[in-house]
Amino acid sequence: MNIVYKHIIRFVVFAFLQALVFNQLNIGFGIHLMIQPLFIMLLPFELTVIPMMGIAFLMGLVIDIFSNTYGLNTSALVLMAYLRPIVFKFYGPREGYDPLKEPTSQDMGSSWFGLVYGLLLGLHTFWFFLLEIFELGRFGFILQKTILSGGLSFLLALLIQSFILNSKQKK
Amino acid sequence: MRNLIAFLQRFRIFLVFAMLQILALSWYVTYLSFPRNQFLTTNNNIAIQILEWEHDLTKHFNLSKNNTQLQWENTYWRKRQPQFMYQLSRGKVKINDTIFEQQYTYIPAEVINSSVDRRNNYFTLNVGSAQGIKRGMGVFCHEGVVGVIHYASKHYSLVKTVLTEDINIDVNIHMKKSDLPGFIKWDGRDPRYGTVTGINNDLRIKKWSTVVTRGGSGIFPKGIPVGKVSHTEPIEGQALWKVDILFAADYRRLQRVYVIKNLHMAEQTALEARIPRDDE
């Protein structure tokens, strides 16, 4: 499958899953599941940062429209897209990334994926709740929301990854 | 000039990043106070259509509970219908009521999109300006207060719920001898609990005393339930109580609501506009 179509389809699927399924789940304890960071994470290695920020902006806009958050998701996703190359460079192999591989846990190893995605997701979630609550006096609450939502979103991302992995093995 | 271009070249990634961030954040900050652009919310045509499909799919999940509630409400009102009552005094002439005049009408609506775990939570309703919905009308459900209309498009509207930061609905804490006036606030933690601010601590407040709307601003009629006092605590350094309330309505599974139209609203605002203003 053409790589561009693949990512367009992923964009639509991730946006709709987030807007229609995960936005509607009210778990409590301030937990807010987010899968759109995984979409930014799975974009190909060779994509440069400016188009990536553009894609992140669009994705955030779609999510914001569906959840009435007016730019909150956009801001957090653009921040994540901006930080992705920096984190990738920091944890990357010495000879650079293989352009044939994808930034998934089955291509790059689960420890690399866990470290990089965990860091990016943590920063994204922290920025999101920092802006949403915007009160330094309630820093503990921001941290609580970040850790609970980030942790569960991370587990969800691993689950979605394993689905993608399984569908590839069947082909 | 060359230096400038070199500078732009060097920092273009950061500049693009900063530009996108400023765009997103300015949108976030301005929209919270006043809705300028309806396209960027669930009130635009495409998003609302998709949410309607989703709602069509999920609206039956709480069907039996909703039906029980509606049936209970029906019997409650049916009991008060004159034709179901036994007439004690026969032969009197029925006259038009000159003591009571209708002040509020209610527009039924359905919640088609909602959230309760954000800092500011908005509900989307399936009624809009075509049904007479305007910004600033009150919204309540069978169990209690829901919020105030924030934006109304032709067929849909957005409700700023009591689960937002800067909602200010005037309420009374209902006591035996007197009512204590205050305002509802929400701290963003639990959709079941809110707080009431501005309560002087000269009176003791009984736990589980009810909180109802005061009806001063004309948005809500008097006496719509809001919740029950669950915890009181003195605020240090101030002569005020910190009052926690348990909301009467469960906003997590809310489907049917009513929008309040105050028929005397224009009269009230026209009258209150005559209050002489202090010039700053």
CSV table of C-alpha atoms in Angstrom, one decimal:
chain,number,residue,atom,x,y,z
A,1,MET,CA,0.0,0.0,0.0
A,2,ASN,CA,1.2,3.5,-0.8
A,3,ILE,CA,2.6,5.1,2.3
A,4,VAL,CA,0.7,8.3,1.8
A,5,TYR,CA,-2.7,6.6,1.6
A,6,LYS,CA,-1.8,4.5,4.6
A,7,HIS,CA,-1.2,7.5,6.7
A,8,ILE,CA,-4.3,9.3,5.4
A,9,ILE,CA,-6.4,6.3,6.4
A,10,ARG,CA,-4.6,6.2,9.8
A,11,PHE,CA,-5.4,9.9,10.2
A,12,VAL,CA,-9.1,9.4,9.7
A,13,VAL,CA,-9.3,6.3,11.8
A,14,PHE,CA,-7.4,7.8,14.7
A,15,ALA,CA,-9.4,11.0,14.6
A,16,PHE,CA,-12.7,9.2,14.6
A,17,LEU,CA,-11.7,6.7,17.2
A,18,GLN,CA,-10.7,9.6,19.5
A,19,ALA,CA,-13.7,11.8,18.8
A,20,LEU,CA,-16.4,9.1,18.8
A,21,VAL,CA,-15.1,6.5,21.2
A,22,PHE,CA,-12.5,7.7,23.6
A,23,ASN,CA,-13.9,11.2,24.1
A,24,GLN,CA,-17.2,9.6,25.2
A,25,LEU,CA,-15.7,7.4,27.8
A,26,ASN,CA,-16.0,8.8,31.3
A,27,ILE,CA,-13.8,6.7,33.5
A,28,GLY,CA,-13.5,9.1,36.4
A,29,PHE,CA,-10.5,10.1,38.5
A,30,GLY,CA,-9.8,12.7,35.8
A,31,ILE,CA,-8.7,10.0,33.3
A,32,HIS,CA,-8.8,11.2,29.8
A,33,LEU,CA,-7.6,8.6,27.2
A,34,MET,CA,-5.8,10.1,24.2
A,35,ILE,CA,-4.7,8.1,21.2
A,36,GLN,CA,-3.9,10.9,18.8
A,37,PRO,CA,-0.3,11.2,20.0
A,38,LEU,CA,0.2,7.6,18.7
A,39,PHE,CA,-0.6,8.9,15.2
A,40,ILE,CA,2.1,11.5,15.4
A,41,MET,CA,4.5,8.9,16.8
A,42,LEU,CA,3.8,6.5,13.9
A,43,LEU,CA,4.5,9.0,11.1
A,44,PRO,CA,7.5,7.9,9.0
A,45,PHE,CA,11.1,8.7,10.1
A,46,GLU,CA,12.0,10.7,7.0
A,47,LEU,CA,9.2,13.2,7.4
A,48,THR,CA,10.7,16.6,8.3
A,49,VAL,CA,9.5,18.6,11.3
A,50,ILE,CA,7.6,21.4,9.5
A,51,PRO,CA,5.2,19.2,7.6
A,52,MET,CA,4.8,17.1,10.7
A,53,MET,CA,3.8,20.1,12.7
A,54,GLY,CA,1.3,21.0,10.0
A,55,ILE,CA,-0.2,17.5,10.2
A,56,ALA,CA,-0.3,17.7,14.0
A,57,PHE,CA,-2.0,21.0,13.7
A,58,LEU,CA,-4.7,19.5,11.5
A,59,MET,CA,-5.2,16.5,13.7
A,60,GLY,CA,-5.5,18.7,16.8
A,61,LEU,CA,-8.0,20.9,15.0
A,62,VAL,CA,-10.2,17.9,14.2
A,63,ILE,CA,-10.1,16.6,17.7
A,64,ASP,CA,-10.7,20.1,19.1
A,65,ILE,CA,-13.8,20.5,17.0
A,66,PHE,CA,-15.2,17.3,18.2
A,67,SER,CA,-14.5,17.8,21.9
A,68,ASN,CA,-15.1,21.6,22.3
A,69,THR,CA,-11.6,22.2,23.6
A,70,TYR,CA,-10.8,25.2,21.3
A,71,GLY,CA,-7.1,24.7,20.5
A,72,LEU,CA,-6.0,22.7,23.5
A,73,ASN,CA,-5.4,19.5,21.7
A,74,THR,CA,-3.8,21.4,18.8
A,75,SER,CA,-1.3,23.1,21.0
A,76,ALA,CA,-0.3,19.9,22.8
A,77,LEU,CA,0.0,17.9,19.5
A,78,VAL,CA,2.1,20.7,17.8
A,79,LEU,CA,4.4,20.6,20.8
A,80,MET,CA,4.7,16.9,20.5
A,81,ALA,CA,5.5,17.1,16.8
A,82,TYR,CA,8.1,19.7,17.5
A,83,LEU,CA,9.8,17.6,20.2
A,84,ARG,CA,9.7,14.3,18.2
A,85,PRO,CA,12.8,14.8,16.1
A,86,ILE,CA,14.7,16.0,19.1
A,87,VAL,CA,13.8,13.0,21.2
A,88,PHE,CA,14.4,10.7,18.2
A,89,LYS,CA,17.8,12.1,17.7
A,90,PHE,CA,18.7,11.7,21.3
A,91,TYR,CA,17.7,8.0,21.5
A,92,GLY,CA,18.4,7.1,18.0
A,93,PRO,CA,21.1,4.6,16.8
A,94,ARG,CA,24.5,6.1,16.0
A,95,GLU,CA,24.3,5.6,12.2
A,96,GLY,CA,20.8,7.1,12.0
A,97,TYR,CA,17.4,5.5,11.4
A,98,ASP,CA,16.8,3.0,8.7
A,99,PRO,CA,14.3,4.7,6.3
A,100,LEU,CA,12.7,1.3,5.6
A,101,LYS,CA,11.7,0.8,9.2
A,102,GLU,CA,8.8,2.4,11.0
A,103,PRO,CA,8.8,3.9,14.5
A,104,THR,CA,6.7,1.0,15.9
A,105,SER,CA,7.6,-1.4,18.7
A,106,GLN,CA,7.9,-4.3,16.3
A,107,ASP,CA,10.4,-2.6,14.0
A,108,MET,CA,12.4,-0.7,16.6
A,109,GLY,CA,12.1,-2.9,19.7
A,110,SER,CA,9.7,-2.5,22.5
A,111,SER,CA,12.2,-0.9,24.9
A,112,TRP,CA,13.0,1.9,22.4
A,113,PHE,CA,9.3,2.4,21.7
A,114,GLY,CA,8.4,2.5,25.4
A,115,LEU,CA,11.1,5.0,26.2
A,116,VAL,CA,10.6,7.4,23.3
A,117,TYR,CA,6.8,7.2,23.2
A,118,GLY,CA,6.5,7.3,27.0
A,119,LEU,CA,8.6,10.5,27.1
A,120,LEU,CA,6.7,12.2,24.2
A,121,LEU,CA,3.3,11.1,25.5
A,122,GLY,CA,4.3,12.3,29.0
A,123,LEU,CA,5.3,15.7,27.8
A,124,HIS,CA,2.2,16.0,25.6
A,125,THR,CA,-0.1,15.0,28.4
A,126,PHE,CA,1.6,17.2,30.9
A,127,TRP,CA,1.4,20.2,28.6
A,128,PHE,CA,-2.3,19.5,27.9
A,129,PHE,CA,-3.4,19.4,31.5
A,130,LEU,CA,-1.1,22.3,32.5
A,131,LEU,CA,-2.9,24.5,29.9
A,132,GLU,CA,-6.3,23.0,30.7
A,133,ILE,CA,-6.2,23.6,34.5
A,134,PHE,CA,-3.8,26.6,34.3
A,135,GLU,CA,-3.4,27.0,38.1
A,136,LEU,CA,0.0,26.4,39.6
A,137,GLY,CA,-1.6,26.1,43.0
A,138,ARG,CA,-3.1,22.8,41.9
A,139,PHE,CA,0.1,21.3,40.6
A,140,GLY,CA,-0.6,18.0,42.4
A,141,PHE,CA,-3.9,17.6,40.5
A,142,ILE,CA,-2.2,18.3,37.2
A,143,LEU,CA,0.4,15.6,38.0
A,144,GLN,CA,-2.3,13.2,39.1
A,145,LYS,CA,-4.2,13.7,35.8
A,146,THR,CA,-1.0,13.5,33.8
A,147,ILE,CA,0.2,10.2,35.4
A,148,LEU,CA,-3.2,8.5,35.3
A,149,SER,CA,-4.2,9.6,31.8
A,150,GLY,CA,-0.7,9.2,30.4
A,151,GLY,CA,-0.2,5.7,31.9
A,152,LEU,CA,-3.6,4.4,30.6
A,153,SER,CA,-3.1,6.1,27.2
A,154,PHE,CA,0.3,4.4,27.0
A,155,LEU,CA,-1.2,1.0,27.7
A,156,LEU,CA,-3.9,1.7,25.1
A,157,ALA,CA,-1.2,2.6,22.6
A,158,LEU,CA,0.5,-0.7,23.2
A,159,LEU,CA,-2.8,-2.5,22.6
A,160,ILE,CA,-3.4,-0.6,19.3
A,161,GLN,CA,0.2,-1.4,18.3
A,162,SER,CA,-0.4,-5.1,18.9
A,163,PHE,CA,-3.5,-4.9,16.7
A,164,ILE,CA,-1.5,-3.4,13.8
A,165,LEU,CA,1.2,-6.0,14.4
A,166,ASN,CA,-1.3,-8.9,14.2
A,167,SER,CA,-3.0,-7.6,11.0
A,168,LYS,CA,0.4,-7.4,9.4
A,169,GLN,CA,1.4,-10.9,10.3
A,170,LYS,CA,-1.8,-12.3,8.8
A,171,LYS,CA,-1.0,-10.7,5.4
B,1,MET,CA,18.5,42.0,5.1
B,2,ARG,CA,20.8,39.1,4.4
B,3,ASN,CA,21.2,38.7,8.2
B,4,LEU,CA,17.4,38.6,8.6
B,5,ILE,CA,17.0,35.9,5.9
B,6,ALA,CA,19.8,33.9,7.5
B,7,PHE,CA,18.2,34.3,10.9
B,8,LEU,CA,14.8,33.1,9.5
B,9,GLN,CA,16.5,30.2,7.8
B,10,ARG,CA,18.2,29.1,10.9
B,11,PHE,CA,15.2,29.4,13.2
B,12,ARG,CA,12.4,28.6,10.8
B,13,ILE,CA,11.5,25.4,12.6
B,14,PHE,CA,11.1,27.2,15.8
B,15,LEU,CA,9.3,30.1,14.2
B,16,VAL,CA,6.8,27.8,12.6
B,17,PHE,CA,6.3,26.1,15.9
B,18,ALA,CA,5.8,29.4,17.7
B,19,MET,CA,3.4,30.6,15.1
B,20,LEU,CA,1.2,27.4,15.3
B,21,GLN,CA,1.3,27.5,19.1
B,22,ILE,CA,0.3,31.2,19.2
B,23,LEU,CA,-2.6,30.4,16.8
B,24,ALA,CA,-3.8,27.5,18.9
B,25,LEU,CA,-3.5,29.2,22.2
B,26,SER,CA,-5.0,32.5,21.2
B,27,TRP,CA,-8.0,30.5,19.9
B,28,TYR,CA,-8.1,28.6,23.2
B,29,VAL,CA,-8.0,31.8,25.3
B,30,THR,CA,-10.4,33.9,23.4
B,31,TYR,CA,-13.0,31.2,22.9
B,32,LEU,CA,-13.4,30.5,26.6
B,33,SER,CA,-14.7,34.0,27.2
B,34,PHE,CA,-16.7,34.6,24.1
B,35,PRO,CA,-17.6,32.4,21.1
B,36,ARG,CA,-16.5,34.2,17.9
B,37,ASN,CA,-16.3,31.4,15.4
B,38,GLN,CA,-18.8,28.6,15.5
B,39,PHE,CA,-16.9,26.7,12.8
B,40,LEU,CA,-14.3,25.5,15.2
B,41,THR,CA,-16.7,23.8,17.6
B,42,THR,CA,-19.1,20.9,17.4
B,43,ASN,CA,-21.7,23.4,16.1
B,44,ASN,CA,-20.4,23.2,12.5
B,45,ASN,CA,-22.3,21.1,10.0
B,46,ILE,CA,-19.9,18.2,9.5
B,47,ALA,CA,-19.0,17.6,13.1
B,48,ILE,CA,-22.7,17.8,14.2
B,49,GLN,CA,-23.8,15.4,11.5
B,50,ILE,CA,-21.2,12.8,12.6
B,51,LEU,CA,-22.1,13.3,16.2
B,52,GLU,CA,-25.8,12.8,15.4
B,53,TRP,CA,-25.0,9.5,13.8
B,54,GLU,CA,-23.0,8.5,16.9
B,55,HIS,CA,-25.9,9.6,19.1
B,56,ASP,CA,-28.4,7.6,17.0
B,57,LEU,CA,-26.3,4.6,17.8
B,58,THR,CA,-25.8,5.2,21.5
B,59,LYS,CA,-29.0,6.9,22.6
B,60,HIS,CA,-30.7,3.6,23.5
B,61,PHE,CA,-28.1,2.6,26.0
B,62,ASN,CA,-29.9,4.2,28.9
B,63,LEU,CA,-33.4,3.7,27.5
B,64,SER,CA,-35.1,1.9,30.3
B,65,LYS,CA,-33.8,4.2,33.0
B,66,ASN,CA,-34.9,7.2,31.0
B,67,ASN,CA,-38.3,5.7,30.4
B,68,THR,CA,-38.8,5.1,34.1
B,69,GLN,CA,-37.8,8.7,34.8
B,70,LEU,CA,-40.2,10.1,32.2
B,71,GLN,CA,-43.0,7.9,33.4
B,72,TRP,CA,-42.5,9.1,36.9
B,73,GLU,CA,-42.5,12.7,35.7
B,74,ASN,CA,-45.7,12.1,33.7
B,75,THR,CA,-47.5,10.7,36.7
B,76,TYR,CA,-46.3,13.5,38.8
B,77,TRP,CA,-47.8,16.1,36.5
B,78,ARG,CA,-50.8,14.1,35.6
B,79,LYS,CA,-51.8,14.1,39.3
B,80,ARG,CA,-52.0,17.8,39.1
B,81,GLN,CA,-54.3,18.0,36.0
B,82,PRO,CA,-57.7,19.4,36.9
B,83,GLN,CA,-59.6,16.7,35.0
B,84,PHE,CA,-58.1,14.0,37.2
B,85,MET,CA,-59.1,15.7,40.4
B,86,TYR,CA,-62.3,15.3,42.3
B,87,GLN,CA,-64.3,18.5,42.2
B,88,LEU,CA,-65.2,19.5,45.7
B,89,SER,CA,-67.3,22.6,45.0
B,90,ARG,CA,-69.7,22.1,42.0
B,91,GLY,CA,-71.5,24.7,40.0
B,92,LYS,CA,-68.9,27.5,40.1
B,93,VAL,CA,-68.1,29.4,37.0
B,94,LYS,CA,-64.7,28.8,35.6
B,95,ILE,CA,-62.8,32.0,34.9
B,96,ASN,CA,-59.5,32.9,33.3
B,97,ASP,CA,-56.7,33.0,35.8
B,98,THR,CA,-55.8,36.5,36.6
B,99,ILE,CA,-53.6,35.8,39.6
B,100,PHE,CA,-51.0,33.7,37.8
B,101,GLU,CA,-49.5,34.6,34.5
B,102,GLN,CA,-47.1,32.3,32.8
B,103,GLN,CA,-43.5,33.5,33.0
B,104,TYR,CA,-41.4,30.6,31.9
B,105,THR,CA,-41.8,28.2,29.0
B,106,TYR,CA,-39.7,25.1,28.4
B,107,ILE,CA,-38.2,23.8,25.2
B,108,PRO,CA,-37.4,20.0,25.4
B,109,ALA,CA,-34.0,19.0,24.0
B,110,GLU,CA,-31.7,16.1,23.8
B,111,VAL,CA,-28.0,16.1,24.6
B,112,ILE,CA,-26.1,14.7,21.6
B,113,ASN,CA,-22.6,15.3,22.8
B,114,SER,CA,-21.2,15.8,26.2
B,115,SER,CA,-18.1,15.6,28.4
B,116,VAL,CA,-17.7,15.7,32.1
B,117,ASP,CA,-14.0,15.2,32.8
B,118,ARG,CA,-12.4,18.3,31.2
B,119,ARG,CA,-11.7,21.6,33.0
B,120,ASN,CA,-14.6,23.2,31.0
B,121,ASN,CA,-17.4,20.9,29.9
B,122,TYR,CA,-19.8,21.8,27.2
B,123,PHE,CA,-22.9,19.8,26.0
B,124,THR,CA,-24.3,20.0,22.5
B,125,LEU,CA,-28.1,20.1,22.2
B,126,ASN,CA,-30.2,19.3,19.2
B,127,VAL,CA,-32.3,22.5,19.4
B,128,GLY,CA,-31.1,25.9,18.1
B,129,SER,CA,-32.2,29.3,17.2
B,130,ALA,CA,-34.9,27.9,14.9
B,131,GLN,CA,-36.6,26.7,18.1
B,132,GLY,CA,-36.1,30.0,19.8
B,133,ILE,CA,-32.9,29.2,21.6
B,134,LYS,CA,-30.7,32.3,22.5
B,135,ARG,CA,-27.4,32.8,24.2
B,136,GLY,CA,-27.9,33.1,28.0
B,137,MET,CA,-31.0,30.9,28.4
B,138,GLY,CA,-31.0,28.4,31.3
B,139,VAL,CA,-30.9,24.6,30.9
B,140,PHE,CA,-32.1,22.1,33.4
B,141,CYS,CA,-33.0,18.5,33.5
B,142,HIS,CA,-35.5,16.4,35.5
B,143,GLU,CA,-33.2,16.2,38.4
B,144,GLY,CA,-31.5,19.6,38.5
B,145,VAL,CA,-29.7,22.5,36.9
B,146,VAL,CA,-27.5,21.8,33.9
B,147,GLY,CA,-26.1,25.1,32.6
B,148,VAL,CA,-26.6,28.1,30.4
B,149,ILE,CA,-26.7,28.3,26.6
B,150,HIS,CA,-23.3,29.5,25.4
B,151,TYR,CA,-23.9,29.6,21.6
B,152,ALA,CA,-26.9,28.8,19.4
B,153,SER,CA,-26.6,28.0,15.7
B,154,LYS,CA,-29.7,27.4,13.5
B,155,HIS,CA,-30.5,23.8,14.7
B,156,TYR,CA,-28.0,23.1,17.5
B,157,SER,CA,-26.7,24.8,20.5
B,158,LEU,CA,-23.8,24.6,23.0
B,159,VAL,CA,-24.5,24.6,26.7
B,160,LYS,CA,-21.9,25.9,29.2
B,161,THR,CA,-22.6,23.5,32.0
B,162,VAL,CA,-22.2,24.0,35.7
B,163,LEU,CA,-19.1,21.9,35.2
B,164,THR,CA,-17.1,24.9,34.0
B,165,GLU,CA,-14.7,27.3,35.6
B,166,ASP,CA,-16.5,30.6,35.4
B,167,ILE,CA,-20.2,29.7,35.5
B,168,ASN,CA,-22.0,31.9,38.0
B,169,ILE,CA,-25.5,30.7,38.7
B,170,ASP,CA,-27.1,32.4,41.7
B,171,VAL,CA,-28.4,29.8,44.2
B,172,ASN,CA,-29.9,29.7,47.7
B,173,ILE,CA,-29.1,27.2,50.4
B,174,HIS,CA,-32.5,26.4,51.7
B,175,MET,CA,-32.6,26.6,55.5
B,176,LYS,CA,-35.4,26.3,58.0
B,177,LYS,CA,-35.7,30.0,58.8
B,178,SER,CA,-33.9,31.8,56.0
B,179,ASP,CA,-32.2,31.2,52.6
B,180,LEU,CA,-28.5,31.8,52.2
B,181,PRO,CA,-27.6,33.2,48.8
B,182,GLY,CA,-24.4,32.2,47.0
B,183,PHE,CA,-23.0,31.2,43.6
B,184,ILE,CA,-22.1,27.8,42.2
B,185,LYS,CA,-18.5,27.0,41.3
B,186,TRP,CA,-16.8,23.9,40.1
B,187,ASP,CA,-13.2,23.0,40.8
B,188,GLY,CA,-12.7,20.6,37.9
B,189,ARG,CA,-12.2,17.4,39.9
B,190,ASP,CA,-15.3,15.4,40.3
B,191,PRO,CA,-18.5,15.8,38.2
B,192,ARG,CA,-20.6,14.8,41.2
B,193,TYR,CA,-19.4,17.5,43.5
B,194,GLY,CA,-19.4,21.3,43.2
B,195,THR,CA,-19.0,24.2,45.6
B,196,VAL,CA,-21.1,27.2,46.6
B,197,THR,CA,-19.2,30.4,47.2
B,198,GLY,CA,-20.0,33.7,49.1
B,199,ILE,CA,-21.8,32.1,52.1
B,200,ASN,CA,-21.2,34.1,55.3
B,201,ASN,CA,-20.3,32.0,58.3
B,202,ASP,CA,-22.6,33.7,60.8
B,203,LEU,CA,-25.1,30.9,60.4
B,204,ARG,CA,-24.5,27.2,60.8
B,205,ILE,CA,-25.4,25.1,57.8
B,206,LYS,CA,-26.9,21.8,58.2
B,207,LYS,CA,-25.5,18.9,56.3
B,208,TRP,CA,-27.8,17.7,53.4
B,209,SER,CA,-29.8,20.9,53.3
B,210,THR,CA,-30.9,21.5,49.8
B,211,VAL,CA,-29.5,24.0,47.3
B,212,VAL,CA,-31.9,25.5,44.8
B,213,THR,CA,-31.8,28.3,42.2
B,214,ARG,CA,-32.5,31.8,43.5
B,215,GLY,CA,-34.0,33.1,40.2
B,216,GLY,CA,-32.7,36.6,40.6
B,217,SER,CA,-31.1,37.0,37.2
B,218,GLY,CA,-34.2,35.7,35.3
B,219,ILE,CA,-32.3,32.8,33.7
B,220,PHE,CA,-33.7,30.2,36.0
B,221,PRO,CA,-37.1,30.2,37.8
B,222,LYS,CA,-36.9,30.0,41.5
B,223,GLY,CA,-36.5,26.6,43.1
B,224,ILE,CA,-34.9,24.4,40.5
B,225,PRO,CA,-32.9,21.8,42.5
B,226,VAL,CA,-29.1,22.1,42.3
B,227,GLY,CA,-27.8,19.7,44.9
B,228,LYS,CA,-27.4,19.0,48.6
B,229,VAL,CA,-24.7,20.3,51.0
B,230,SER,CA,-22.3,17.5,51.6
B,231,HIS,CA,-19.5,19.3,53.6
B,232,THR,CA,-18.8,22.7,55.1
B,233,GLU,CA,-15.5,24.1,56.2
B,234,PRO,CA,-14.5,27.6,57.3
B,235,ILE,CA,-12.2,29.5,54.9
B,236,GLU,CA,-9.1,30.7,56.8
B,237,GLY,CA,-8.9,34.5,57.2
B,238,GLN,CA,-12.4,35.1,55.8
B,239,ALA,CA,-15.8,35.2,57.3
B,240,LEU,CA,-17.1,32.7,54.7
B,241,TRP,CA,-17.9,29.0,54.6
B,242,LYS,CA,-16.5,26.8,52.0
B,243,VAL,CA,-19.5,24.7,51.1
B,244,ASP,CA,-19.2,21.5,49.0
B,245,ILE,CA,-22.4,20.3,47.4
B,246,LEU,CA,-23.4,17.0,45.8
B,247,PHE,CA,-25.1,17.8,42.5
B,248,ALA,CA,-28.7,16.6,42.2
B,249,ALA,CA,-28.3,15.6,38.6
B,250,ASP,CA,-25.8,13.0,37.4
B,251,TYR,CA,-24.2,14.8,34.4
B,252,ARG,CA,-22.4,11.7,33.3
B,253,ARG,CA,-25.5,10.0,32.0
B,254,LEU,CA,-27.7,13.0,31.0
B,255,GLN,CA,-29.9,12.7,27.9
B,256,ARG,CA,-33.1,14.8,28.1
B,257,VAL,CA,-33.0,18.4,29.2
B,258,TYR,CA,-35.3,21.4,29.0
B,259,VAL,CA,-34.3,24.9,27.9
B,260,ILE,CA,-35.9,27.7,29.8
B,261,LYS,CA,-37.4,30.7,28.1
B,262,ASN,CA,-38.2,33.6,30.3
B,263,LEU,CA,-41.1,35.5,28.8
B,264,HIS,CA,-40.4,38.5,31.0
B,265,MET,CA,-36.7,38.6,30.3
B,266,ALA,CA,-36.9,41.6,28.0
B,267,GLU,CA,-38.9,43.5,30.5
B,268,GLN,CA,-36.5,42.7,33.3
B,269,THR,CA,-33.4,43.7,31.3
B,270,ALA,CA,-35.0,46.9,30.1
B,271,LEU,CA,-35.9,47.8,33.7
B,272,GLU,CA,-32.5,46.9,35.0
B,273,ALA,CA,-30.8,49.0,32.3
B,274,ARG,CA,-32.3,52.0,34.0
B,275,ILE,CA,-30.1,51.5,37.1
B,276,PRO,CA,-27.7,54.5,37.1
B,277,ARG,CA,-24.2,53.3,36.5
B,278,ASP,CA,-21.2,54.4,38.4
B,279,ASP,CA,-18.8,56.0,36.0
B,280,GLU,CA,-15.3,54.8,36.5
